[in-house]
C-alpha angles and dihedrals in degrees: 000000000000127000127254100218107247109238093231094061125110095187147041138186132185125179156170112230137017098252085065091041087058098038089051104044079051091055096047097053092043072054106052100237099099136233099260099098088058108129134173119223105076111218103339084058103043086044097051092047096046081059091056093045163356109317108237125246083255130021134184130202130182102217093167087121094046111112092214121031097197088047100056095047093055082050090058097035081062091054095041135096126235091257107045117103116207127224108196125205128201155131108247113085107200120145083214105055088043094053084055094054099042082050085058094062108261114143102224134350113213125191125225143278094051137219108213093220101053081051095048082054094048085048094046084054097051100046087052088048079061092058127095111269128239130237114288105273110262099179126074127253114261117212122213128189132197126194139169126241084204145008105285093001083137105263103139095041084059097050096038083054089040094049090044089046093051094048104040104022094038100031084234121153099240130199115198110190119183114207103185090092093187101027108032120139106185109091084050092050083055100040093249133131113244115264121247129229104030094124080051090064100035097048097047101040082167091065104044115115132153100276100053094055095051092056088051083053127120114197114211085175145316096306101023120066126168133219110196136133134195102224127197111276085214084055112122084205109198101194128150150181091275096061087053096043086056097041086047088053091043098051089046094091093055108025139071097191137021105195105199112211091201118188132227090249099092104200123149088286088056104046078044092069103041082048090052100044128115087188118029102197104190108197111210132173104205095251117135092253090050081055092057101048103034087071094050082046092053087048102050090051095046089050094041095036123023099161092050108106100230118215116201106209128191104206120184084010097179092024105091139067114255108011118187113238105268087232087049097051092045090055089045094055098030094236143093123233119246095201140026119197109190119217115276102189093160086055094043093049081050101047096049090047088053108034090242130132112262089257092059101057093037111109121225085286134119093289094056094048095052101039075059090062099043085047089052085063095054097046130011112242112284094188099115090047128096119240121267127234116257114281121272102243132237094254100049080053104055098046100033094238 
């Protein structure tokens, strides 16, 4: 027997076999929404039960034995409700078929079998898409990017705490891109998945709109998003400055900050970054090597980027053998630090056990303190200011809904 929709319900779910039923009900609940609108049955069930009730605010629907996919969502635009938005499932990946779709009005297309957490994240995007926009942005997008002098010198867990500050601490829509498409930490740091599509985007800069970055999209939550990817180590990745010149113009209408997480490999991606950058934040613990090549580091911004302002920063100063004096490296490198973070190995051991960024696990200490410091660089003090609403999403924007 087929279910009424239950007027309450935020949610609905209707499927085809069990490995979807259970990828979905584990989405839902990573979602918040609950498992309780999962039913079997695909299209011939959710049709027949939008017949018998309300539509709900999201609704997803398996069509993957559907013999024709445009068909079958006419069929449920003509059973829908002004405010539903529509997942679709299926089995066919085409960038093609899924731009149609997404034409038609559906609000994302995802391909089985499914990973609960990339349809947790589909469902996290709707239901913002379901939220009450804010003003159109006046202000312009500031990148910030965030490199290593050294291998494990601490860059990533800057910009990951950065990205998570800006967003959290500073109601700021954030933007955390991981460029380090094979090797890239951050969507583990923060218990994500990594997102998919970002060499996409960044290979075919001809190609990038709106849509297709919100599908590559990881949400952390409603003002921080990711963009990150887990390459095959046997890719040979052919990306440039060009794919990330595009991706930066086309986050500027939803975004107040884009935090670079750039990797030691400088390639022309690389370069790219530190060319683009409005803040060019270098992470350096105080060992010989990190000496070396902090003050490479300090040249090839300075050549590449003169109007970026440049921040030196000491991270797990006290945490490693053999640390240079902090006199003696300054002098090494002909430049004095801005900021010294001193090394947190209670919060680090804390952060990696939760899935957490390194500030939100620091106690009230040194580290905190001075990260405060570093942050208030990066973005005046908001604290006298109200919050501000959640973020109108890419996709409300782009269709007006």
């Amino acid at each position: 027997m087929t279910a009424k929709l239950p007027d309450a319900l935020r949610f609905q779910a209707f499927l085809t076999d069990g490995q979807a039923i259970e990828s979905v009900a584990e989405a839902a609940r990573m979602a918040g929404l609950g498992d309780d609108g999962i039913h079997p049955g695909g299209l011939p069930a959710a049709l027949q039960a939008l017949s018998l009730g309300r539509a709900p605010e999201i609704l997803l629907v398996d069509l993957s034995e559907a013999d024709d996919l445009i068909a079958a969502v006419d069929q449920l635009a003509d059973e829908c409700e002004q405010h539903t938005r529509v997942i679709a499932l299926g089995s066919v990946n085409d960038i093609h078929l899924y731009r149609k779709l997404i034409e038609m009005g559906v609000s994302d297309y995802l391909i089985k079998p499914l990973d609960p957490q990339q349809v947790a994240s589909a469902l996290q995007r709707v239901r913002t898409s379901l939220t009450p926009a804010l003003p159109e942005k006046t202000t312009s997008t500031q990148v910030v990017a965030v490199i290593g002098s050294r291998g494990g010198a601490g860059s990533s867990s800057i910009a990951t705490s950065l990205a998570w500050a800006l967003a959290h601490r500073h109601q700021q829509r954030t933007v955390l891109v991981d460029l380090d498409l094979q090797f890239g930490s951050v969507a583990m740091t923060l218990d994500l998945e990594p997102s998919r599509g970002l060499r996409e985007i960044l290979g075919t800069p001809d190609r990038i709109d709106t849509l297709l970055i919100a599908s590559a999209m990881s949400q952390e939550s409603e003002r921080l998003r990711i963009l990150s990817a887990e390459e095959s180590l046997e890719a040979d990745i052919q990306v440039g400055e060009q794919g990330l010149k595009a991706l930066l113009e086309a986050l500027q209408p939803d975004s107040d900050q884009v935090v670079l997480d750039v990797p030691r490999r400088l390639d022309s991606l690389g370069r790219g970054a530190l060319a683009q950058a409005e803040v060019i934040c270098i992470a350096a613990d105080l060992s010989l090597v990190s000496m070396r090549d902090t003050k490479r580091l300090l040249k090839l911004c300075q050549d590449i980027n003169p109007a970026a302002r440049r921040l030196l920063v000491g991270n797990r100063v006290g945490g490693i053998v053999g640390e240079v004096p902090q006199p003696e490296f300054e002098r090494g490198i002909g430049a004095k630090f801005d900021f010294r973070l001193p090394d947190d190995p209670k919060a680090a051991a804390a952060a990696a056990d939760q899935g957490k960024s390194l500030i939100e696990t620091a106690a009230e200490n040194p580290f905190a303190a001075e990260f405060g410091r570093l942050l208030g660089q990066i973005q005046p003090s908001t604290e006298d200011k109200p919050d501000k609403a959640p973020e109108k999403s890419l996709l409300k924007r782009l269709f007006g809904s």
